[in-house]
Amino acid sequence: METNFNEQDRYHLAKKRVEDIKGFYGNLMSYIILNIFFLVLNLITSQNELWFYWPLLGWGIGVIFHGVKVFNYSPFFNKDWEERKIKELIDKENNNKWD
């Protein structure tokens, strides 16, 4: 029974991870496409005033943070503590059932 639960738990974690990665790549693609559109629009409408770099910078910072969170490149966004806490709570719940 416990091995089945662990397999289900691992499956759900893997599924969530795939959804997070998919979400990041969707965000990255929309960032690239829309910023190309903003660049072209800016160059067509007003070449003297370049405003396209503001959404490029602002949204770029968001994409970077999203990528760091999804791919765990930083200790600030590390999800190991979440998994350890979940395992701790499950173990605690299992021990309370037997008491």
PDB file of C-alpha atoms in Angstrom:
ATOM      1  CA  MET A   1       0.000   0.000   0.000  1.00  0.00           C
ATOM      2  CA  GLU A   2       2.765   2.469   0.907  1.00  0.00           C
ATOM      3  CA  THR A   3       4.750   1.780  -2.276  1.00  0.00           C
ATOM      4  CA  ASN A   4       1.609   2.478  -4.304  1.00  0.00           C
ATOM      5  CA  PHE A   5       1.156   5.782  -2.462  1.00  0.00           C
ATOM      6  CA  ASN A   6       4.773   6.719  -3.062  1.00  0.00           C
ATOM      7  CA  GLU A   7       4.431   5.923  -6.773  1.00  0.00           C
ATOM      8  CA  GLN A   8       1.275   8.029  -6.996  1.00  0.00           C
ATOM      9  CA  ASP A   9       2.974  10.848  -5.109  1.00  0.00           C
ATOM     10  CA  ARG A  10       5.984  10.729  -7.423  1.00  0.00           C
ATOM     11  CA  TYR A  11       3.694  10.673 -10.459  1.00  0.00           C
ATOM     12  CA  HIS A  12       1.835  13.781  -9.300  1.00  0.00           C
ATOM     13  CA  LEU A  13       5.086  15.607  -8.530  1.00  0.00           C
ATOM     14  CA  ALA A  14       6.467  14.706 -11.965  1.00  0.00           C
ATOM     15  CA  LYS A  15       3.235  15.794 -13.635  1.00  0.00           C
ATOM     16  CA  LYS A  16       3.327  19.139 -11.828  1.00  0.00           C
ATOM     17  CA  ARG A  17       6.976  19.592 -12.813  1.00  0.00           C
ATOM     18  CA  VAL A  18       6.145  18.990 -16.483  1.00  0.00           C
ATOM     19  CA  GLU A  19       3.296  21.509 -16.274  1.00  0.00           C
ATOM     20  CA  ASP A  20       5.651  24.082 -14.711  1.00  0.00           C
ATOM     21  CA  ILE A  21       8.241  23.559 -17.465  1.00  0.00           C
ATOM     22  CA  LYS A  22       5.538  23.802 -20.126  1.00  0.00           C
ATOM     23  CA  GLY A  23       4.284  27.032 -18.563  1.00  0.00           C
ATOM     24  CA  PHE A  24       7.785  28.502 -18.578  1.00  0.00           C
ATOM     25  CA  TYR A  25       8.349  27.718 -22.254  1.00  0.00           C
ATOM     26  CA  GLY A  26       4.922  29.165 -23.112  1.00  0.00           C
ATOM     27  CA  ASN A  27       5.819  32.334 -21.239  1.00  0.00           C
ATOM     28  CA  LEU A  28       9.208  32.496 -22.981  1.00  0.00           C
ATOM     29  CA  MET A  29       7.662  32.058 -26.445  1.00  0.00           C
ATOM     30  CA  SER A  30       5.055  34.761 -25.857  1.00  0.00           C
ATOM     31  CA  TYR A  31       7.813  37.033 -24.514  1.00  0.00           C
ATOM     32  CA  ILE A  32       9.885  36.582 -27.676  1.00  0.00           C
ATOM     33  CA  ILE A  33       6.985  36.923 -30.124  1.00  0.00           C
ATOM     34  CA  LEU A  34       5.380  39.950 -28.487  1.00  0.00           C
ATOM     35  CA  ASN A  35       8.676  41.779 -28.018  1.00  0.00           C
ATOM     36  CA  ILE A  36       9.499  41.296 -31.698  1.00  0.00           C
ATOM     37  CA  PHE A  37       6.053  42.741 -32.435  1.00  0.00           C
ATOM     38  CA  PHE A  38       6.714  45.689 -30.075  1.00  0.00           C
ATOM     39  CA  LEU A  39      10.079  46.332 -31.738  1.00  0.00           C
ATOM     40  CA  VAL A  40       8.564  46.380 -35.219  1.00  0.00           C
ATOM     41  CA  LEU A  41       5.643  48.525 -34.044  1.00  0.00           C
ATOM     42  CA  ASN A  42       8.010  50.982 -32.385  1.00  0.00           C
ATOM     43  CA  LEU A  43      10.229  51.262 -35.457  1.00  0.00           C
ATOM     44  CA  ILE A  44       7.213  51.779 -37.742  1.00  0.00           C
ATOM     45  CA  THR A  45       5.440  54.354 -35.587  1.00  0.00           C
ATOM     46  CA  SER A  46       8.159  56.434 -33.938  1.00  0.00           C
ATOM     47  CA  GLN A  47      11.794  55.831 -34.725  1.00  0.00           C
ATOM     48  CA  ASN A  48      12.969  58.810 -32.684  1.00  0.00           C
ATOM     49  CA  GLU A  49      11.520  57.559 -29.411  1.00  0.00           C
ATOM     50  CA  LEU A  50      12.451  53.982 -28.534  1.00  0.00           C
ATOM     51  CA  TRP A  51       9.978  52.618 -25.994  1.00  0.00           C
ATOM     52  CA  PHE A  52      10.058  48.919 -26.872  1.00  0.00           C
ATOM     53  CA  TYR A  53      12.884  48.197 -24.431  1.00  0.00           C
ATOM     54  CA  TRP A  54      10.686  48.963 -21.391  1.00  0.00           C
ATOM     55  CA  PRO A  55       8.418  45.921 -21.847  1.00  0.00           C
ATOM     56  CA  LEU A  56      11.515  43.986 -22.974  1.00  0.00           C
ATOM     57  CA  LEU A  57      13.268  44.705 -19.663  1.00  0.00           C
ATOM     58  CA  GLY A  58      10.254  44.452 -17.369  1.00  0.00           C
ATOM     59  CA  TRP A  59       8.838  41.265 -18.800  1.00  0.00           C
ATOM     60  CA  GLY A  60      12.361  39.859 -19.190  1.00  0.00           C
ATOM     61  CA  ILE A  61      12.932  40.128 -15.454  1.00  0.00           C
ATOM     62  CA  GLY A  62       9.704  38.190 -14.894  1.00  0.00           C
ATOM     63  CA  VAL A  63      10.760  35.495 -17.371  1.00  0.00           C
ATOM     64  CA  ILE A  64      14.141  35.178 -15.651  1.00  0.00           C
ATOM     65  CA  PHE A  65      12.536  34.732 -12.225  1.00  0.00           C
ATOM     66  CA  HIS A  66      10.079  32.221 -13.665  1.00  0.00           C
ATOM     67  CA  GLY A  67      12.953  30.224 -15.175  1.00  0.00           C
ATOM     68  CA  VAL A  68      14.908  30.319 -11.924  1.00  0.00           C
ATOM     69  CA  LYS A  69      11.880  29.041 -10.035  1.00  0.00           C
ATOM     70  CA  VAL A  70      11.088  26.273 -12.516  1.00  0.00           C
ATOM     71  CA  PHE A  71      14.636  25.001 -12.965  1.00  0.00           C
ATOM     72  CA  ASN A  72      15.750  25.496  -9.310  1.00  0.00           C
ATOM     73  CA  TYR A  73      18.824  27.582 -10.115  1.00  0.00           C
ATOM     74  CA  SER A  74      18.682  29.486  -6.849  1.00  0.00           C
ATOM     75  CA  PRO A  75      18.524  28.477  -3.184  1.00  0.00           C
ATOM     76  CA  PHE A  76      15.805  31.086  -2.708  1.00  0.00           C
ATOM     77  CA  PHE A  77      13.422  29.129  -4.922  1.00  0.00           C
ATOM     78  CA  ASN A  78      14.528  25.645  -3.908  1.00  0.00           C
ATOM     79  CA  LYS A  79      11.598  23.273  -3.458  1.00  0.00           C
ATOM     80  CA  ASP A  80      13.509  20.589  -1.563  1.00  0.00           C
ATOM     81  CA  TRP A  81      12.285  21.995   1.726  1.00  0.00           C
ATOM     82  CA  GLU A  82       8.683  21.675   0.508  1.00  0.00           C
ATOM     83  CA  GLU A  83       9.163  18.028  -0.395  1.00  0.00           C
ATOM     84  CA  ARG A  84      10.889  17.322   2.941  1.00  0.00           C
ATOM     85  CA  LYS A  85       8.055  19.040   4.818  1.00  0.00           C
ATOM     86  CA  ILE A  86       5.406  17.069   2.895  1.00  0.00           C
ATOM     87  CA  LYS A  87       7.226  13.806   3.676  1.00  0.00           C
ATOM     88  CA  GLU A  88       7.554  14.843   7.333  1.00  0.00           C
ATOM     89  CA  LEU A  89       3.825  15.590   7.601  1.00  0.00           C
ATOM     90  CA  ILE A  90       2.895  12.312   5.892  1.00  0.00           C
ATOM     91  CA  ASP A  91       5.181  10.373   8.246  1.00  0.00           C
ATOM     92  CA  LYS A  92       3.737  12.216  11.230  1.00  0.00           C
ATOM     93  CA  GLU A  93       0.200  11.433  10.077  1.00  0.00           C
ATOM     94  CA  ASN A  94       1.071   7.765   9.567  1.00  0.00           C
ATOM     95  CA  ASN A  95       2.625   7.577  13.047  1.00  0.00           C
ATOM     96  CA  ASN A  96      -0.464   9.168  14.615  1.00  0.00           C
ATOM     97  CA  LYS A  97      -2.710   6.571  12.972  1.00  0.00           C
ATOM     98  CA  TRP A  98      -0.809   3.791  14.730  1.00  0.00           C
ATOM     99  CA  ASP A  99      -0.914   5.462  18.175  1.00  0.00           C
TER     100      ASP A  99
END
